[in-house]
mmCIF file of C-alpha atoms in Angstrom:
data_model
loop_
_atom_site.group_PDB
_atom_site.id
_atom_site.type_symbol
_atom_site.label_atom_id
_atom_site.label_comp_id
_atom_site.label_asym_id
_atom_site.label_seq_id
_atom_site.Cartn_x
_atom_site.Cartn_y
_atom_site.Cartn_z
ATOM 1 C CA MET A 1 -8.216 -29.480 -47.612
ATOM 2 C CA SER A 2 -8.624 -29.773 -43.819
ATOM 3 C CA VAL A 3 -11.417 -27.970 -42.059
ATOM 4 C CA LYS A 4 -10.525 -26.223 -38.775
ATOM 5 C CA PRO A 5 -12.609 -27.754 -35.980
ATOM 6 C CA ARG A 6 -15.200 -25.343 -34.668
ATOM 7 C CA THR A 7 -17.446 -25.313 -31.653
ATOM 8 C CA LYS A 8 -21.233 -25.230 -31.894
ATOM 9 C CA ASP A 9 -21.302 -21.458 -31.862
ATOM 10 C CA GLY A 10 -18.738 -21.280 -34.638
ATOM 11 C CA HIS A 11 -15.627 -20.402 -32.644
ATOM 12 C CA GLY A 12 -12.328 -22.186 -33.123
ATOM 13 C CA ARG A 13 -11.812 -24.883 -30.490
ATOM 14 C CA LEU A 14 -8.292 -23.673 -29.674
ATOM 15 C CA GLY A 15 -9.497 -20.120 -29.225
ATOM 16 C CA SER A 16 -12.315 -21.285 -26.944
ATOM 17 C CA VAL A 17 -9.906 -23.341 -24.836
ATOM 18 C CA LEU A 18 -7.458 -20.449 -24.523
ATOM 19 C CA SER A 19 -10.214 -17.961 -23.650
ATOM 20 C CA GLY A 20 -11.526 -20.314 -20.958
ATOM 21 C CA LEU A 21 -8.005 -20.772 -19.609
ATOM 22 C CA ALA A 22 -7.474 -16.995 -19.547
ATOM 23 C CA VAL A 23 -10.673 -16.514 -17.535
ATOM 24 C CA ALA A 24 -9.712 -19.295 -15.108
ATOM 25 C CA VAL A 25 -6.190 -17.941 -14.528
ATOM 26 C CA GLY A 26 -7.563 -14.421 -14.256
ATOM 27 C CA CYS A 27 -10.022 -15.495 -11.559
ATOM 28 C CA VAL A 28 -7.221 -17.175 -9.598
ATOM 29 C CA LEU A 29 -5.014 -14.073 -9.777
ATOM 30 C CA PHE A 30 -7.853 -11.648 -9.038
ATOM 31 C CA LEU A 31 -9.386 -13.549 -6.128
ATOM 32 C CA GLY A 32 -5.994 -14.725 -4.833
ATOM 33 C CA GLY A 33 -4.689 -11.169 -4.789
ATOM 34 C CA PHE A 34 -7.696 -9.980 -2.818
ATOM 35 C CA VAL A 35 -7.568 -12.872 -0.338
ATOM 36 C CA VAL A 36 -3.833 -12.548 0.327
ATOM 37 C CA GLY A 37 -4.178 -8.774 0.541
ATOM 38 C CA ALA A 38 -6.989 -9.105 3.096
ATOM 39 C CA VAL A 39 -4.828 -11.399 5.220
ATOM 40 C CA LEU A 40 -1.673 -9.259 5.088
ATOM 41 C CA TYR A 41 -3.116 -5.746 4.986
ATOM 42 C CA GLN A 42 -5.526 -3.682 7.027
ATOM 43 C CA PRO A 43 -7.147 -0.541 5.552
ATOM 44 C CA TYR A 44 -7.160 2.608 7.684
ATOM 45 C CA THR A 45 -8.533 6.103 7.322
ATOM 46 C CA VAL A 46 -6.206 8.867 8.557
ATOM 47 C CA PRO A 47 -8.212 10.932 11.080
ATOM 48 C CA THR A 48 -5.993 14.016 11.576
ATOM 49 C CA ASP A 49 -3.486 16.230 9.777
ATOM 50 C CA SER A 50 -0.544 15.187 11.975
ATOM 51 C CA MET A 51 1.086 13.263 9.111
ATOM 52 C CA THR A 52 0.677 15.799 6.304
ATOM 53 C CA PRO A 53 1.913 16.109 3.627
ATOM 54 C CA THR A 54 2.722 12.386 3.592
ATOM 55 C CA LEU A 55 -0.807 11.398 4.642
ATOM 56 C CA ASP A 56 -3.670 13.832 4.195
ATOM 57 C CA VAL A 57 -6.738 13.937 6.427
ATOM 58 C CA GLY A 58 -9.157 11.261 5.254
ATOM 59 C CA SER A 59 -6.513 9.375 3.258
ATOM 60 C CA LYS A 60 -7.185 5.669 2.784
ATOM 61 C CA VAL A 61 -4.010 3.741 3.537
ATOM 62 C CA LEU A 62 -2.984 0.098 3.375
ATOM 63 C CA ALA A 63 -1.070 -0.991 6.456
ATOM 64 C CA GLU A 64 0.714 -4.329 6.561
ATOM 65 C CA ARG A 65 0.136 -6.345 9.705
ATOM 66 C CA VAL A 66 3.633 -6.689 11.201
ATOM 67 C CA ASP A 67 5.277 -7.524 14.481
ATOM 68 C CA GLY A 68 6.641 -4.481 16.274
ATOM 69 C CA ALA A 69 10.050 -6.163 16.327
ATOM 70 C CA ASP A 70 10.248 -5.732 12.535
ATOM 71 C CA VAL A 71 9.777 -1.957 12.609
ATOM 72 C CA LYS A 72 12.727 0.289 11.692
ATOM 73 C CA ARG A 73 13.485 3.997 11.596
ATOM 74 C CA GLY A 74 11.561 5.862 8.911
ATOM 75 C CA ASP A 75 8.544 3.543 9.033
ATOM 76 C CA VAL A 76 5.076 5.045 9.329
ATOM 77 C CA VAL A 77 3.251 2.855 11.825
ATOM 78 C CA VAL A 78 -0.216 2.329 13.241
ATOM 79 C CA PHE A 79 -0.163 1.859 17.016
ATOM 80 C CA GLN A 80 -2.193 2.082 20.191
ATOM 81 C CA ASP A 81 -0.804 2.908 23.637
ATOM 82 C CA SER A 82 -2.650 3.524 26.902
ATOM 83 C CA LEU A 83 -0.432 6.478 27.853
ATOM 84 C CA TRP A 84 -1.373 8.180 24.568
ATOM 85 C CA GLY A 85 -5.111 7.879 25.183
ATOM 86 C CA ASP A 86 -5.527 4.265 24.061
ATOM 87 C CA VAL A 87 -6.693 5.328 20.575
ATOM 88 C CA THR A 88 -5.361 4.222 17.199
ATOM 89 C CA MET A 89 -2.726 6.650 15.916
ATOM 90 C CA VAL A 90 -0.398 6.956 12.916
ATOM 91 C CA LYS A 91 3.137 8.379 13.320
ATOM 92 C CA ARG A 92 6.646 8.019 11.899
ATOM 93 C CA VAL A 93 9.363 6.116 13.755
ATOM 94 C CA VAL A 94 12.452 8.325 14.158
ATOM 95 C CA GLY A 95 14.234 6.480 16.951
ATOM 96 C CA VAL A 96 14.583 2.899 18.198
ATOM 97 C CA GLY A 97 15.859 1.423 21.441
ATOM 98 C CA GLY A 98 19.228 2.882 22.441
ATOM 99 C CA ASP A 99 18.977 5.957 20.171
ATOM 100 C CA THR A 100 19.410 9.474 21.460
ATOM 101 C CA VAL A 101 17.060 11.737 19.536
ATOM 102 C CA VAL A 102 17.792 15.474 19.709
ATOM 103 C CA CYS A 103 16.349 18.553 18.049
ATOM 104 C CA CYS A 104 17.469 20.759 16.743
ATOM 105 C CA ASP A 105 21.034 21.205 15.445
ATOM 106 C CA ALA A 106 22.406 24.507 14.125
ATOM 107 C CA ASP A 107 20.594 23.933 10.823
ATOM 108 C CA GLY A 108 17.268 23.071 12.458
ATOM 109 C CA ARG A 109 17.571 19.337 11.757
ATOM 110 C CA LEU A 110 16.743 16.301 13.854
ATOM 111 C CA THR A 111 19.789 14.304 14.980
ATOM 112 C CA ILE A 112 19.947 10.638 15.880
ATOM 113 C CA ASN A 113 23.000 9.610 17.889
ATOM 114 C CA GLY A 114 24.644 12.847 16.787
ATOM 115 C CA LYS A 115 23.976 12.313 13.055
ATOM 116 C CA ALA A 116 21.756 14.865 11.331
ATOM 117 C CA VAL A 117 18.777 13.457 9.454
ATOM 118 C CA GLU A 118 17.370 15.051 6.302
ATOM 119 C CA GLU A 119 13.583 14.777 6.240
ATOM 120 C CA PRO A 120 12.261 15.608 2.738
ATOM 121 C CA TYR A 121 8.615 15.592 3.862
ATOM 122 C CA LEU A 122 9.164 18.646 6.126
ATOM 123 C CA PRO A 123 8.664 22.210 4.824
ATOM 124 C CA ALA A 124 11.876 23.640 3.369
ATOM 125 C CA GLY A 125 13.568 26.223 5.555
ATOM 126 C CA LYS A 126 11.694 25.309 8.734
ATOM 127 C CA ALA A 127 13.100 23.595 11.829
ATOM 128 C CA ALA A 128 12.317 19.919 12.369
ATOM 129 C CA SER A 129 10.541 20.846 15.600
ATOM 130 C CA GLY A 130 9.060 23.957 17.104
ATOM 131 C CA GLN A 131 10.415 22.917 20.486
ATOM 132 C CA GLU A 132 13.859 21.706 21.427
ATOM 133 C CA PHE A 133 14.114 18.308 23.062
ATOM 134 C CA SER A 134 16.460 15.448 23.824
ATOM 135 C CA ALA A 135 15.416 11.879 24.601
ATOM 136 C CA THR A 136 17.129 8.522 24.927
ATOM 137 C CA VAL A 137 14.888 5.690 23.770
ATOM 138 C CA PRO A 138 14.661 2.686 26.150
ATOM 139 C CA ALA A 139 15.410 -0.771 24.747
ATOM 140 C CA GLY A 140 12.392 -2.297 23.018
ATOM 141 C CA ASN A 141 10.725 1.070 22.460
ATOM 142 C CA LEU A 142 10.116 3.484 19.574
ATOM 143 C CA PHE A 143 10.253 7.292 19.431
ATOM 144 C CA LEU A 144 7.487 8.626 17.182
ATOM 145 C CA LEU A 145 6.887 11.968 15.490
ATOM 146 C CA GLY A 146 4.257 13.258 13.088
ATOM 147 C CA ASP A 147 5.392 14.713 9.762
ATOM 148 C CA GLU A 148 3.407 17.874 10.537
ATOM 149 C CA ARG A 149 5.649 18.871 13.446
ATOM 150 C CA HIS A 150 3.756 22.021 14.450
ATOM 151 C CA THR A 151 0.385 20.357 15.121
ATOM 152 C CA SER A 152 1.255 16.726 15.850
ATOM 153 C CA MET A 153 0.780 15.419 19.397
ATOM 154 C CA ASP A 154 3.575 12.871 19.443
ATOM 155 C CA SER A 155 6.505 11.694 21.576
ATOM 156 C CA ARG A 156 7.439 15.294 22.344
ATOM 157 C CA ALA A 157 4.220 15.702 24.331
ATOM 158 C CA HIS A 158 5.066 12.685 26.506
ATOM 159 C CA LEU A 159 8.727 13.313 27.347
ATOM 160 C CA GLN A 160 8.007 13.474 31.085
ATOM 161 C CA GLU A 161 6.176 10.152 31.129
ATOM 162 C CA ALA A 162 7.548 6.642 31.428
ATOM 163 C CA GLY A 163 9.661 5.771 28.407
ATOM 164 C CA HIS A 164 10.596 9.427 27.765
ATOM 165 C CA GLY A 165 7.873 9.779 25.159
ATOM 166 C CA SER A 166 8.465 6.442 23.473
ATOM 167 C CA VAL A 167 6.073 3.512 23.132
ATOM 168 C CA PRO A 168 6.754 -0.241 23.341
ATOM 169 C CA ARG A 169 7.250 -2.055 20.047
ATOM 170 C CA SER A 170 4.367 -4.288 21.090
ATOM 171 C CA ALA A 171 2.022 -1.285 20.713
ATOM 172 C CA VAL A 172 2.501 -1.365 16.929
ATOM 173 C CA THR A 173 -0.212 -3.200 15.011
ATOM 174 C CA ALA A 174 0.692 -2.372 11.409
ATOM 175 C CA ARG A 175 3.074 -0.489 9.111
ATOM 176 C CA VAL A 176 1.709 1.805 6.394
ATOM 177 C CA ASP A 177 2.923 0.604 2.998
ATOM 178 C CA ALA A 178 0.825 2.558 0.528
ATOM 179 C CA VAL A 179 -1.762 5.304 0.134
ATOM 180 C CA ALA A 180 -4.742 3.939 -1.775
ATOM 181 C CA TRP A 181 -6.732 7.190 -1.914
ATOM 182 C CA PRO A 182 -5.800 9.712 -3.069
ATOM 183 C CA ALA A 183 -3.547 7.371 -5.034
ATOM 184 C CA LYS A 184 0.020 8.152 -3.977
ATOM 185 C CA GLY A 185 1.332 4.618 -4.256
ATOM 186 C CA VAL A 186 3.938 2.972 -2.058
ATOM 187 C CA LEU A 187 5.545 5.095 0.662
ATOM 188 C CA GLU A 188 9.253 5.579 0.146
ATOM 189 C CA ARG A 189 11.639 5.194 3.082
ATOM 190 C CA PRO A 190 13.765 8.344 3.589
ATOM 191 C CA ALA A 191 17.332 7.865 2.375
ATOM 192 C CA SER A 192 18.779 9.561 5.467
ATOM 193 C CA PHE A 193 17.318 6.824 7.684
ATOM 194 C CA ALA A 194 18.684 4.169 5.354
ATOM 195 C CA ALA A 195 22.201 5.481 6.048
ATOM 196 C CA LEU A 196 21.857 4.816 9.794
ATOM 197 C CA PRO A 197 22.837 1.467 11.380
ATOM 198 C CA GLY A 198 20.110 -1.108 10.764
ATOM 199 C CA GLY A 199 18.905 0.614 7.612
ATOM 200 C CA VAL A 200 15.224 0.769 6.720
ATOM 201 C CA SER A 201 12.533 -1.827 6.178
ATOM 202 C CA SER A 202 11.437 -3.043 2.770
ATOM 203 C CA PRO A 203 7.857 -2.498 1.573
ATOM 204 C CA GLY A 204 5.542 -5.470 1.841
ATOM 205 C CA PRO A 205 4.081 -7.294 -1.179
ATOM 206 C CA VAL A 206 1.605 -4.532 -2.016
ATOM 207 C CA ARG A 207 2.958 -4.054 -5.565
ATOM 208 C CA PRO A 208 2.898 -7.768 -6.539
ATOM 209 C CA LEU A 209 -0.608 -8.067 -5.122
ATOM 210 C CA LEU A 210 -1.755 -5.051 -7.131
ATOM 211 C CA TYR A 211 -0.182 -6.490 -10.295
ATOM 212 C CA ALA A 212 -1.948 -9.817 -9.650
ATOM 213 C CA ILE A 213 -5.346 -8.136 -9.208
ATOM 214 C CA VAL A 214 -4.968 -5.910 -12.275
ATOM 215 C CA GLY A 215 -3.535 -8.762 -14.362
ATOM 216 C CA GLY A 216 -6.421 -10.986 -13.297
ATOM 217 C CA CYS A 217 -8.932 -8.352 -14.413
ATOM 218 C CA VAL A 218 -7.218 -8.055 -17.804
ATOM 219 C CA LEU A 219 -7.225 -11.829 -18.357
ATOM 220 C CA ILE A 220 -10.877 -12.159 -17.348
ATOM 221 C CA LEU A 221 -11.939 -9.366 -19.694
ATOM 222 C CA ALA A 222 -9.779 -10.677 -22.534
ATOM 223 C CA GLY A 223 -11.127 -14.218 -22.155
ATOM 224 C CA ALA A 224 -14.719 -13.018 -21.951
ATOM 225 C CA ALA A 225 -14.273 -10.807 -25.009
ATOM 226 C CA TYR A 226 -13.068 -13.648 -27.240
ATOM 227 C CA GLY A 227 -16.544 -14.934 -28.113
ATOM 228 C CA PRO A 228 -18.072 -11.605 -29.207
ATOM 229 C CA LEU A 229 -14.907 -10.649 -31.114
ATOM 230 C CA ALA A 230 -14.751 -14.011 -32.869
ATOM 231 C CA ARG A 231 -18.358 -13.652 -33.974
ATOM 232 C CA ALA A 232 -17.826 -10.077 -35.131
ATOM 233 C CA PHE A 233 -14.581 -10.546 -37.054
ATOM 234 C CA GLY A 234 -14.431 -14.271 -37.779
ATOM 235 C CA PRO A 235 -15.466 -15.937 -41.069
ATOM 236 C CA LYS A 236 -19.174 -15.828 -41.725
ATOM 237 C CA LYS A 237 -21.219 -19.025 -41.901
ATOM 238 C CA PRO A 238 -22.310 -19.957 -45.444
ATOM 239 C CA ALA A 239 -25.974 -19.297 -46.113
ATOM 240 C CA ARG A 240 -28.099 -22.405 -45.955
ATOM 241 C CA ALA A 241 -29.422 -23.625 -49.258
ATOM 242 C CA ALA A 242 -32.956 -22.561 -49.868
ATOM 243 C CA LYS A 243 -35.499 -25.286 -49.454
ATOM 244 C CA ARG A 244 -37.666 -25.644 -52.488
ATOM 245 C CA SER A 245 -41.101 -27.100 -52.501
ATOM 246 C CA GLY A 246 -42.487 -27.315 -56.003
ATOM 247 C CA ASN A 247 -42.418 -23.858 -57.522
ATOM 248 C CA THR A 248 -42.521 -22.199 -54.096
ATOM 249 C CA VAL A 249 -39.342 -20.995 -52.475
ATOM 250 C CA SER A 250 -39.437 -20.805 -48.673
ATOM 251 C CA ALA A 251 -36.869 -18.731 -46.821
#
């Protein structure tokens, strides 16, 4: 009858190897996810209510570092422009170079190149803007609005300035991919923007990175738990034979 090899502490060698491997792989996934995430993403805190209900005041968001050339309609972007006060702001892109953005149509909706856009984040029954406007976006620029249209200081407040309220794509530093706190997950791109020429952008690798970090934690905990579980539920060591010395039994 073969005896299963055991380590010094009584655990099976195979189990010890697998638990060590689980911890090693878990560390790679956990640390790798954090490192890649730190390179690709920048955390921001939303300072105002101009993007409610999509982004609440004080929300912690993860914004992917992107080139402004990669931004499309429907994206929520982080940008900084001297004509807007040279401060970091967060708004939604509703128009790109060459678009004519108008509000509002007979149903109170925003139109882009004559096509009405449904915006599910706006209050039902209310117009897409409290003021009527029409702007043609210069090539290489973006027209930006807040989701809270009645308080947001956005492109509508800069219509008389150079660019007709738009900002250069180069002003964009990042694109918001997910809301970390309160946990709302990945931001969805509005379907109405997806139907326009050029479509919408795809979310960055925030989900795979999250899966890697969580999976790494699980593997690390599982590998570390093997030893205590093996001792608790594994076969008990046989009691050592009592040493006898004459008629005296020592334990």
